[in-house]
Coordinates of C-alpha atoms and ligand atoms in Angstrom, one line a residue:
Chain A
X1 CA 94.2 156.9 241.3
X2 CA 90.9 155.5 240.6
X3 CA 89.2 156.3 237.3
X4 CA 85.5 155.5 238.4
X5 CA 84.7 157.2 241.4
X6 CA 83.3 154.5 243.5
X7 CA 79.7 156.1 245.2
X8 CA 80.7 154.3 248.4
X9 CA 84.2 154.1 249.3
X10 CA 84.5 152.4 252.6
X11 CA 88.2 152.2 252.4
X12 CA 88.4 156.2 252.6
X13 CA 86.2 156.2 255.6
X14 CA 88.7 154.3 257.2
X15 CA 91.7 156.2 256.1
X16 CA 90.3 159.4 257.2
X17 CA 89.7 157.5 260.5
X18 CA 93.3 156.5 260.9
X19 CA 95.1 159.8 259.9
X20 CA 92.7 162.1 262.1
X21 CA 92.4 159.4 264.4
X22 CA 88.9 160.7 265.0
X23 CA 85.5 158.8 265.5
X24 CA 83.6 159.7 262.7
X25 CA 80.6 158.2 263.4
X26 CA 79.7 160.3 265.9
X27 CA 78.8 163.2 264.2
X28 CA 75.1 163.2 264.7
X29 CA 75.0 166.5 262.1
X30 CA 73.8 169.3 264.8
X31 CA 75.4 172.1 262.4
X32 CA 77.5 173.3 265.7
X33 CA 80.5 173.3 263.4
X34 CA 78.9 175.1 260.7
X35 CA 77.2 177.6 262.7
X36 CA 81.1 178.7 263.8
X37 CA 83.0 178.5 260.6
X38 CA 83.8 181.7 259.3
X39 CA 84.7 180.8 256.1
X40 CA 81.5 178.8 255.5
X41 CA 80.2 181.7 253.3
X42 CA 83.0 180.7 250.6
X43 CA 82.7 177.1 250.9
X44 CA 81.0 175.0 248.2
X45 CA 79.8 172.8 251.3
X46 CA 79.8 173.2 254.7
X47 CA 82.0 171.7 257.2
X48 CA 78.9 169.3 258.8
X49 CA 78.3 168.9 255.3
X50 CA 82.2 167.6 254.5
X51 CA 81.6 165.7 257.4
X52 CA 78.3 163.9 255.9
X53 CA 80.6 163.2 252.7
X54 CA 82.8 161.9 254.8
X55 CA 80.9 159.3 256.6
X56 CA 79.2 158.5 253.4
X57 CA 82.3 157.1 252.0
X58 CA 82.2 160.2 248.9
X59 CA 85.4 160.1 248.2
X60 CA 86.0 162.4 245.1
X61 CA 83.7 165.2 246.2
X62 CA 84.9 165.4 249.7
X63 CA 88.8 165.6 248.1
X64 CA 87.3 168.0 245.1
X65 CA 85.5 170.0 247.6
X66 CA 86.7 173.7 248.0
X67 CA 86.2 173.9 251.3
X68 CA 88.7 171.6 252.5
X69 CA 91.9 174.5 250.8
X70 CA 89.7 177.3 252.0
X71 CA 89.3 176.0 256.0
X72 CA 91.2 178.9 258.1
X73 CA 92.1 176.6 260.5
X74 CA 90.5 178.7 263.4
X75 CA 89.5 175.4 265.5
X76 CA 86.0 176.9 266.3
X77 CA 84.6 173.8 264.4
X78 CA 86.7 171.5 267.2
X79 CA 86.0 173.9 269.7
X80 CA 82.1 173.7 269.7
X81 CA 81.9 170.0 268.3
X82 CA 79.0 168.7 271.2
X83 CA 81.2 165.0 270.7
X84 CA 84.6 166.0 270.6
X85 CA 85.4 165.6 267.2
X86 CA 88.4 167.5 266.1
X87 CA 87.0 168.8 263.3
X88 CA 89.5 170.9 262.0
X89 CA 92.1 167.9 262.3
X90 CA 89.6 166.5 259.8
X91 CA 90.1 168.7 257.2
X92 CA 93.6 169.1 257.6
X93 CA 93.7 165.1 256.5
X94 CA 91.6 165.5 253.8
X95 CA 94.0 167.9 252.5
X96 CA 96.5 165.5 253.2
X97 CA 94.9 163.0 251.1
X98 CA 93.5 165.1 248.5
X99 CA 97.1 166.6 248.0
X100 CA 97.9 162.8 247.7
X101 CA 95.7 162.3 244.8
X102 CA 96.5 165.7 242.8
X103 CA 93.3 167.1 243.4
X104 CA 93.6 170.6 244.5
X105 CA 90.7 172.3 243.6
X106 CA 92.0 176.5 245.3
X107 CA 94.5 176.0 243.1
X108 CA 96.4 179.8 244.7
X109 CA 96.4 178.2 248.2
X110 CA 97.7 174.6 246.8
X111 CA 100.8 177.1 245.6
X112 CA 101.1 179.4 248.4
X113 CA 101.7 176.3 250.4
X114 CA 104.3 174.5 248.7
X115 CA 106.1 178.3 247.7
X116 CA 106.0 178.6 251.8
X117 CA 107.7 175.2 252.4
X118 CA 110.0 175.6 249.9
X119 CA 111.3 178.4 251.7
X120 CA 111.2 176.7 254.7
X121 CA 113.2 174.2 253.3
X122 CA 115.8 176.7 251.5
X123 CA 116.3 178.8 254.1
X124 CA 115.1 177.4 257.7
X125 CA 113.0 180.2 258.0
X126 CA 110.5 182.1 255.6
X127 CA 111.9 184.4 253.7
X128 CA 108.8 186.5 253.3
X129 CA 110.3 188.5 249.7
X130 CA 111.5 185.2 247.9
X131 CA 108.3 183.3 249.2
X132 CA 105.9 185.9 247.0
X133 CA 108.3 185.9 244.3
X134 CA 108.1 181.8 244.5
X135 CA 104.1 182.3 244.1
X136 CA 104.1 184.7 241.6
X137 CA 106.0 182.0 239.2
X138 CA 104.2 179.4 240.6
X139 CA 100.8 180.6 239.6
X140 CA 101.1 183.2 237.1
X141 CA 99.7 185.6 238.8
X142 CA 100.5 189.3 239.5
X143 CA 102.0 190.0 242.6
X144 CA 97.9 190.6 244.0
X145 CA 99.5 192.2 247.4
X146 CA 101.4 194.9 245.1
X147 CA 99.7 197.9 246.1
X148 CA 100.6 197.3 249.8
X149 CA 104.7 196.6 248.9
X150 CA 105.5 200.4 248.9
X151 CA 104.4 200.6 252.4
X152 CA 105.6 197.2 253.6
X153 CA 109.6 198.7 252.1
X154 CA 108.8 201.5 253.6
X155 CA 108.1 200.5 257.2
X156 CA 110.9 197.3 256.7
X157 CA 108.4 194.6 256.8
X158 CA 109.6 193.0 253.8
X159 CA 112.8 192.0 254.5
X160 CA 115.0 192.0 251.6
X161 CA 117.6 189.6 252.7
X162 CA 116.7 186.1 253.8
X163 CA 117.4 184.9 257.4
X164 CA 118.9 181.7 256.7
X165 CA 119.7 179.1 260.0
X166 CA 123.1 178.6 260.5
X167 CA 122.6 174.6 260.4
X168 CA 121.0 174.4 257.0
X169 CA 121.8 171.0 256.6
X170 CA 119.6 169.9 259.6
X171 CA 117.1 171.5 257.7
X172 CA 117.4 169.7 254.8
X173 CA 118.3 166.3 256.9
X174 CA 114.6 166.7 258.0
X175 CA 113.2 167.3 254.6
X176 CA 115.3 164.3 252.9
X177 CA 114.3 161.6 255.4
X178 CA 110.6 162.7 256.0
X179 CA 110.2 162.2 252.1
X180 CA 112.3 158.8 252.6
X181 CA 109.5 158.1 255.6
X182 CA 106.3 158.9 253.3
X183 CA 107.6 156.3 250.5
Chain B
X1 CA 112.9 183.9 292.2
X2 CA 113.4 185.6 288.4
X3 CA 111.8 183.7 285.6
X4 CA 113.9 182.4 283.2
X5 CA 112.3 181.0 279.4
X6 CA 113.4 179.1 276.2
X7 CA 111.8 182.1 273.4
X8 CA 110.8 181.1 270.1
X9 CA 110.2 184.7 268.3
X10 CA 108.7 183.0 265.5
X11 CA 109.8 184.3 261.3
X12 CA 107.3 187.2 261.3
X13 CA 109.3 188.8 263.9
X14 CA 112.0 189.1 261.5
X15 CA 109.8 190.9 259.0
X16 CA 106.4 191.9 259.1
X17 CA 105.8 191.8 263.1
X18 CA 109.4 193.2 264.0
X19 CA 107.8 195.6 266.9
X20 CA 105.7 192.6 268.1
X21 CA 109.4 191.2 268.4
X22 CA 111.0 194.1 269.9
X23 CA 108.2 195.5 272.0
X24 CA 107.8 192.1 273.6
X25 CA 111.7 191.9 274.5
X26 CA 112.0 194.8 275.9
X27 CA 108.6 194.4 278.4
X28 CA 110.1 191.3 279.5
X29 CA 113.3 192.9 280.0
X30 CA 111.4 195.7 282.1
X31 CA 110.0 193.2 284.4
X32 CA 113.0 191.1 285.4
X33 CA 112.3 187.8 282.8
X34 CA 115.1 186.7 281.0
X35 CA 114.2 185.1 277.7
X36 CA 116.8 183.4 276.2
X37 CA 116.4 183.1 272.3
X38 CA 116.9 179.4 271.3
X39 CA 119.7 179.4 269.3
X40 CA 119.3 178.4 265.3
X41 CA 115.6 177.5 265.9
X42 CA 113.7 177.2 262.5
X43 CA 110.4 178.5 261.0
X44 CA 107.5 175.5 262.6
X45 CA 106.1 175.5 259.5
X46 CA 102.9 177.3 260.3
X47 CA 100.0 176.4 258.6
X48 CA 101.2 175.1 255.5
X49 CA 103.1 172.4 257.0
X50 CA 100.0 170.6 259.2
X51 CA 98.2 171.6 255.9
X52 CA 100.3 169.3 254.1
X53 CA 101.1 166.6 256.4
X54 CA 101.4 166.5 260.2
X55 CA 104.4 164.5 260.5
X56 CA 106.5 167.2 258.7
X57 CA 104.9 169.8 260.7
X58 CA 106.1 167.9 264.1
X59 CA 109.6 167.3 262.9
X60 CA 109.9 171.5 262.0
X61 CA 108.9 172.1 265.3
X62 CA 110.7 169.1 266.8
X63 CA 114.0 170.4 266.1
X64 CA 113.4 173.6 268.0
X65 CA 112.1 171.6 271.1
X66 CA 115.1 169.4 270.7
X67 CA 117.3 172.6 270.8
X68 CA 115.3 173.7 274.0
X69 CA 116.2 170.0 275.4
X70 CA 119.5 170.7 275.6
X71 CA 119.3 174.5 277.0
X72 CA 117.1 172.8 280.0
X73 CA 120.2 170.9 280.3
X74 CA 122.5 173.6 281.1
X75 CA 120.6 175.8 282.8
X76 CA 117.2 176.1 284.8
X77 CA 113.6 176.8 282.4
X78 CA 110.6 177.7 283.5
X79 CA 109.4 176.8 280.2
X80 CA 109.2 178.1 276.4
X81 CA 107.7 181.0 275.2
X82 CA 106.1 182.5 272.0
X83 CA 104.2 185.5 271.2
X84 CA 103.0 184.3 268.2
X85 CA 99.9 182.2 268.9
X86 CA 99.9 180.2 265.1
X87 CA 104.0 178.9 266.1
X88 CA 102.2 178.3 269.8
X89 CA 99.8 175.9 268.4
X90 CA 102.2 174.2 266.1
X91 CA 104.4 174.1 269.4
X92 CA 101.8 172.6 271.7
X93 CA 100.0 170.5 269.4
X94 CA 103.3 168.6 268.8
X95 CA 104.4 168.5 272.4
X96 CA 101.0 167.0 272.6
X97 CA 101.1 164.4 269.8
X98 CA 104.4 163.2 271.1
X99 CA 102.8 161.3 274.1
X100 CA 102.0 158.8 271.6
X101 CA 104.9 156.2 272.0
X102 CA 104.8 155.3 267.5
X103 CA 104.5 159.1 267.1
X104 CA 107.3 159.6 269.4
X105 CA 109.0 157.2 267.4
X106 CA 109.1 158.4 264.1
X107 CA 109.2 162.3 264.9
X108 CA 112.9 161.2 266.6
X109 CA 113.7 159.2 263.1
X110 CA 113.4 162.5 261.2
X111 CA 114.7 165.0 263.5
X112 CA 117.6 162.9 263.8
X113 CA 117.7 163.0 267.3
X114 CA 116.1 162.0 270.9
X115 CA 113.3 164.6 272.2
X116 CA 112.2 164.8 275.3
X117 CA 109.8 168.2 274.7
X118 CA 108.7 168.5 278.5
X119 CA 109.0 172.1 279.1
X120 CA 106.1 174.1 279.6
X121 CA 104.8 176.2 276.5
X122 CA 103.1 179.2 276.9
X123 CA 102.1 182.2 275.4
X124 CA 104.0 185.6 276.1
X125 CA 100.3 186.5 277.4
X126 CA 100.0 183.5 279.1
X127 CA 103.0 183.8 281.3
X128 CA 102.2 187.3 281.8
X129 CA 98.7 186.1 283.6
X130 CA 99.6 182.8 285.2
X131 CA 103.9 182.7 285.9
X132 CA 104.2 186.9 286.6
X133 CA 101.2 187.6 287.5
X134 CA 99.1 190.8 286.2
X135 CA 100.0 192.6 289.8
X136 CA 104.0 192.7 288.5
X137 CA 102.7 194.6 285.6
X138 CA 100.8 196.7 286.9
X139 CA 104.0 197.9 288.9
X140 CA 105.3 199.1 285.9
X141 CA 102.9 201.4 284.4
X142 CA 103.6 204.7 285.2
X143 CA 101.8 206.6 282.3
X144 CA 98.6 205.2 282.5
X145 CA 96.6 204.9 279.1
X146 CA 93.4 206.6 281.0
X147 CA 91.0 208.1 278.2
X148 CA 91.7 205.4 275.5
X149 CA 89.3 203.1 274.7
X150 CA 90.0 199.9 273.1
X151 CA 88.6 196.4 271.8
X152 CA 91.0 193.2 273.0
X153 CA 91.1 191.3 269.8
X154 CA 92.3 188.0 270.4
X155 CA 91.9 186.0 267.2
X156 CA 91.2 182.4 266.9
X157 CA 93.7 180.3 268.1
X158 CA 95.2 181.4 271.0
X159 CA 92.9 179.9 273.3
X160 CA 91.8 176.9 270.8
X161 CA 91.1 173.8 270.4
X162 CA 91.1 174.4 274.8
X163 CA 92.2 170.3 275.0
X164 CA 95.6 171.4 273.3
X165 CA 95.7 174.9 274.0
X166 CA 94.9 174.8 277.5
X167 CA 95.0 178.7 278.3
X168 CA 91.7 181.1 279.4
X169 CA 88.1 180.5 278.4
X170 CA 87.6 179.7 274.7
X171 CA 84.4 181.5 273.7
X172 CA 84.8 184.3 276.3
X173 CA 89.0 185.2 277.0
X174 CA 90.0 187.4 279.2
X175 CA 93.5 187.7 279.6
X176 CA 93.9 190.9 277.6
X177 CA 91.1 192.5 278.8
X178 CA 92.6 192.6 282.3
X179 CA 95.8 193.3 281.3
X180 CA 94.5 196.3 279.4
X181 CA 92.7 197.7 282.1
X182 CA 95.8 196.7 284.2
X183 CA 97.0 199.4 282.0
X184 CA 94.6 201.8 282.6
X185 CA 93.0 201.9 279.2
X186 CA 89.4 201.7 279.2
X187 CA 88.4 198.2 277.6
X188 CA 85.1 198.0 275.8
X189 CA 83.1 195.0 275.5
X190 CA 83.7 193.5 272.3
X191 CA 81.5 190.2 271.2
X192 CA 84.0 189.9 267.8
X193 CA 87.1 188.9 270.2
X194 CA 87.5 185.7 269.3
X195 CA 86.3 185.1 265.6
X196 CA 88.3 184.9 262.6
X197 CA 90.5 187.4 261.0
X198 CA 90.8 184.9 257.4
X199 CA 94.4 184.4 258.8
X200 CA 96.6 183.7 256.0
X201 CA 94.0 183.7 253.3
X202 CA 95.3 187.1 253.0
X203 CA 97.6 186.3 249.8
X204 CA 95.3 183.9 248.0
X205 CA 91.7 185.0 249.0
X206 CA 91.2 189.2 249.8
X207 CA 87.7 188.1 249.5
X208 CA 88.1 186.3 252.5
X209 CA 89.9 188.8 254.1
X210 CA 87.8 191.6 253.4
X211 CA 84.6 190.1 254.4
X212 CA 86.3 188.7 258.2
X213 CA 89.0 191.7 258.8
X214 CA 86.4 194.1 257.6
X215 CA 83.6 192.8 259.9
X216 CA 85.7 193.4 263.0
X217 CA 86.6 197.0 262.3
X218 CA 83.5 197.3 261.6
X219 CA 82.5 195.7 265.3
X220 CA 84.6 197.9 267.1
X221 CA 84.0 201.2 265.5
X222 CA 80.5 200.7 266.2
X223 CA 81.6 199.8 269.8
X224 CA 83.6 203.2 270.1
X225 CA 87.1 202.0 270.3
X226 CA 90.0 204.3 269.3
X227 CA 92.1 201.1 268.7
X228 CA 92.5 197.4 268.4
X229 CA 94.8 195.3 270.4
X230 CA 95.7 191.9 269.0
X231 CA 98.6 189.4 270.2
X232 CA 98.3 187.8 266.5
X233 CA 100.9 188.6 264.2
X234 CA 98.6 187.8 261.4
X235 CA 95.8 189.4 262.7
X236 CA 97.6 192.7 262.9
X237 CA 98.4 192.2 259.6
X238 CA 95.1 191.6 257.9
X239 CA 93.9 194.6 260.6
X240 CA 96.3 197.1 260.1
X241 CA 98.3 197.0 256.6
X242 CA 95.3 195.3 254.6
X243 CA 93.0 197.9 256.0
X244 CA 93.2 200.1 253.2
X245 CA 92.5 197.2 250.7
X246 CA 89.6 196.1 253.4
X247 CA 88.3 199.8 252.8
X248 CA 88.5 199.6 248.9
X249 CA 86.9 196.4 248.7
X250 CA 84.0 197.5 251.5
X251 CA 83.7 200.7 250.5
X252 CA 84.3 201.7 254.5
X253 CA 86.2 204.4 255.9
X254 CA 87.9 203.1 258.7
X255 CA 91.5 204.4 260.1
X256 CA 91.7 202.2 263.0
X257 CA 95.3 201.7 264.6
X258 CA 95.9 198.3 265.4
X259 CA 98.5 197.7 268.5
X260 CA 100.4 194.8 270.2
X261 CA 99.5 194.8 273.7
X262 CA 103.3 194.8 274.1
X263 CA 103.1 198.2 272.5
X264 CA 100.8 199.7 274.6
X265 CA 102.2 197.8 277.7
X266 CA 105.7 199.7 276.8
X267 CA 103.7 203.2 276.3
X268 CA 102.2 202.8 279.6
X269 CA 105.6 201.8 281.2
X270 CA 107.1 204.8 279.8
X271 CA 109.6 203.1 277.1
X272 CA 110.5 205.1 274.3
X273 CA 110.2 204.2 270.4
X274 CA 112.8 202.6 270.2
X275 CA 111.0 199.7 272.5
X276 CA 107.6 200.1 271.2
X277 CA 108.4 200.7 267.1
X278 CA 105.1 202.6 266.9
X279 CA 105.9 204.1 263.7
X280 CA 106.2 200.3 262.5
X281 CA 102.3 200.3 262.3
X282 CA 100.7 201.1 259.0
X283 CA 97.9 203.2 260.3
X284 CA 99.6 205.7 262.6
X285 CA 98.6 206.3 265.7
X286 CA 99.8 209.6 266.2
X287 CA 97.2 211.6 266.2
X288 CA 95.6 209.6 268.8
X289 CA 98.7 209.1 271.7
X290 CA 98.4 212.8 271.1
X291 CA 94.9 213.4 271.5
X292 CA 95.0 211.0 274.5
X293 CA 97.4 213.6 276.5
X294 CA 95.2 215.8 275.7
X295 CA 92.1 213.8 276.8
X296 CA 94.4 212.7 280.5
X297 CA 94.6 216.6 280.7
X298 CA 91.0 217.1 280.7
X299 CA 90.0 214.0 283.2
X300 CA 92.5 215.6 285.9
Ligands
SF4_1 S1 79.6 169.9 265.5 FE1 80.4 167.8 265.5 S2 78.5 166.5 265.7 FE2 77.8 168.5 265.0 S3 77.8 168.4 262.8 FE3 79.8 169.2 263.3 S4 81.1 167.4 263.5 FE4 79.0 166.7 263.5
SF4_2 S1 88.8 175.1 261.3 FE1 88.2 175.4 259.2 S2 86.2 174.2 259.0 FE2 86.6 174.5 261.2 S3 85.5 176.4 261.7 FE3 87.6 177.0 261.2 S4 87.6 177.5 259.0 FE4 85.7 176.3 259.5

């Protein structure tokens, strides 16, 4: 956790490069990426822009950035990249890191995340009922899909009971060690 | 030689895309292809776990390709299958992440066990077109869905990033068109086929959702179609039970019913509801399967 945010942080540059394992250097900033991203009307910057950060060693406003929680992860960025860059595998690492650091700046997708896994991890499967009710006390927030639960009841597409796996402990086996793993 | 699959159904079968589920059982029951549910699979972890780190995201799904490992050993696969295209991805991109030896490696530590992870895996689509072959459906069909028009939405990432994905033409698909027409339905150009829905923004940002799920009914009213068709189970989703909060929030109008293709390919093959749960969809589509007999009466 670094109290003054270094303007050039050359050691990021290269962590980004390991984890995506992705040549950032050759961005050449075309926009291809941008032009494609759907969600680039929401984003603070710009995925060629995150990409600029990026390269530029700006460590604390490419891990603030908005953008990064907000990325759909449709893979049109990858898709059209002119030099292969997998774009999208890009911002999944700097959510990885930014997670890292406690900086989570869509604070509602941060939450729907970890209430998501947590099911995974309580059930082996999502448990689609207990997974809003997870996010609701995780964020203080009303239930926001609550005028469409009458009609998911009524067609059954909210199951009330949880599917759990019968090998649970496999389950949790995988959880225990990968935290073990990421010490 | 009958075709034989590993079949991940994925969680939202359980729930929210139960006639995706259903619907796509019983077509591949219909045309001879045995799918064999691996037992005690697990959720992949969709996007929140490569959101939050990709070695947990490869372990989730490693246990269900270890699982499949050890049904290849008992009996002959042709390969896994999924109809949902977000557990395909997570699927694939793991199968292809585990060619790297140090990967490999670690994945293993976690699971708890060896992988191997060589079967095939395809899209329910996907092995329609490339392991059946479209022909074998078109057997089938003997209601043909002449007189309804439709857009073949096929969201994002059933066909990307193509290096991983390796299915169909990324900016131009056309699996579910042909199949559609294969059909008989009349399938309508549609330029939206392939952009984002918001996928599962749906919860956090309606914003989102409103402005991407709204622009597409918006594309294919204006192209004239009676009806969607998606193989996304989140794409039906933000299509057809958020379309009412799409309306509020755009001030539209639409009613737009928003099918699986396994739906429609059940309907054509003459399957009843209890095959094709079309009173499962949140818009009905009543009122047009009716108008549609009406419309085959006409044409004849
Ligand atoms: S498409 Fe590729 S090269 Fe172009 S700006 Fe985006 S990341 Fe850079
Ligand atoms: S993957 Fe994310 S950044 Fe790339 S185009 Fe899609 S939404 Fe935009």
């Amino acid at each position: 956790m670094s109290s003054s945010p270094k303007t050039f942080d050359s050691e990021f540059i290269a962590e980004v490069q390991r984890e995506s394992e992705q040549n950032l250097a050759l961005c050449y900033q075309c926009g291809n990426c941008t032009a494609g991203c759907p969600v680039s009307f929401a984003y603070d910057y710009p995925v060629n822009q995150i990409m600029r950060l990026v390269q530029a060693g700006r460590k604390q406003e490419a891990l603030s950035s908005h953008a990064i929680w907000l990325c759909a992860s449709c893979e049109t960025c990858t898709t059209r990249c002119p030099n292969d860059i997998d774009v999208a595998r890009i911002m999944d690492v700097l959510r990885h890191m930014a997670r890292r650091e406690d900086i989570v700046s869509e604070k509602a997708v941060g939450a729907f995340w970890k209430a998501f896994l947590e099911s995974v991890e309580k059930h082996g499967r999502v448990f689609e009922l207990g997974l809003m009710a997870n996010y609701v006390s995780k964020t203080g927030r009303m239930f926001t899909d609550v005028d469409l639960a009458p009609m998911a009841l009524r067609k059954g597409k909210l199951g009330l009971r949880a599917h759990d796996i019968k090998k649970l402990a496999e389950i949790r086996g995988i959880f225990d060690r990968y935290r073990e793993q990421k010490q | 030689m009958s075709l034989c699959y590993a079949y991940y159904p994925g969680c939202s079968g359980l729930g929210t895309s139960l006639e995706y589920d259903t619907s796509t059982r019983a077509l591949c029951e219909s045309l001879g292809i045995e799918l064999v549910e691996i037992p005690d699979w697990n959720c992949c972890g969709s996007t929140p776990a490569h959101a939050v780190d990709h070695l947990l995201s490869a372990c989730l799904v490693g246990r269900n390709l270890g699982i499949a490992d050890d049904m290849a050993e008992e009996r002959k696969l042709d390969g896994i299958l999924t109809p949902c295209p977000s557990c395909l991805k997570n699927l694939k991109t793991t199968q292809h992440r585990l060619a790297d030896p140090e990967f490999h490696r670690k994945v293993e530590l976690v699971v708890g066990r060896t992988l191997t992870a060589d079967l095939p895996i395809k899209s329910v689509l996907q092995m329609l077109v490339e392991d059946l072959g479209l022909e074998a459906l078109a057997k089938l069909v003997q209601k043909p869905l002449a007189g309804l028009k439709v857009v073949p939405y096929y969201g994002c990432i059933m066909i990307r990033p193509p290096q991983i994905m390796q299915f169909d033409d990324p900016e131009n698909p056309m699996a579910l068109d042909n199949l559609l027409a294969e059909l008989g339905a009349e399938v309508l150009p549609f330029a939206l086929k392939t952009d984002c829905c918001g996928a599962s923004l749906g919860t956090t940002r309606k914003d989102v959702i409103a402005k991407l799920s709204g622009r597409i009914l918006d594309a294919a009213e204006e192209a004239g179609a009676d009806a969607i068709v998606t193989a996304c189970p989140l794409c039906q989703l933000n299509l057809d039970m958020r379309q009412s909060q799409i309306n509020k929030a755009n001030h539209s109008g639409h009613n737009m019913p928003v099918f699986y293709y396994t739906q429609l390919a059940g309907l054509a093959a003459g399957q009843g509801e209890t095959s094709t749960m079309m009173d499962k969809l949140c818009v009905s589509p009543r009122p047009l399967l009716a108008s549609l007999a009406g419309r085959t009466g006409e044409g004849a």
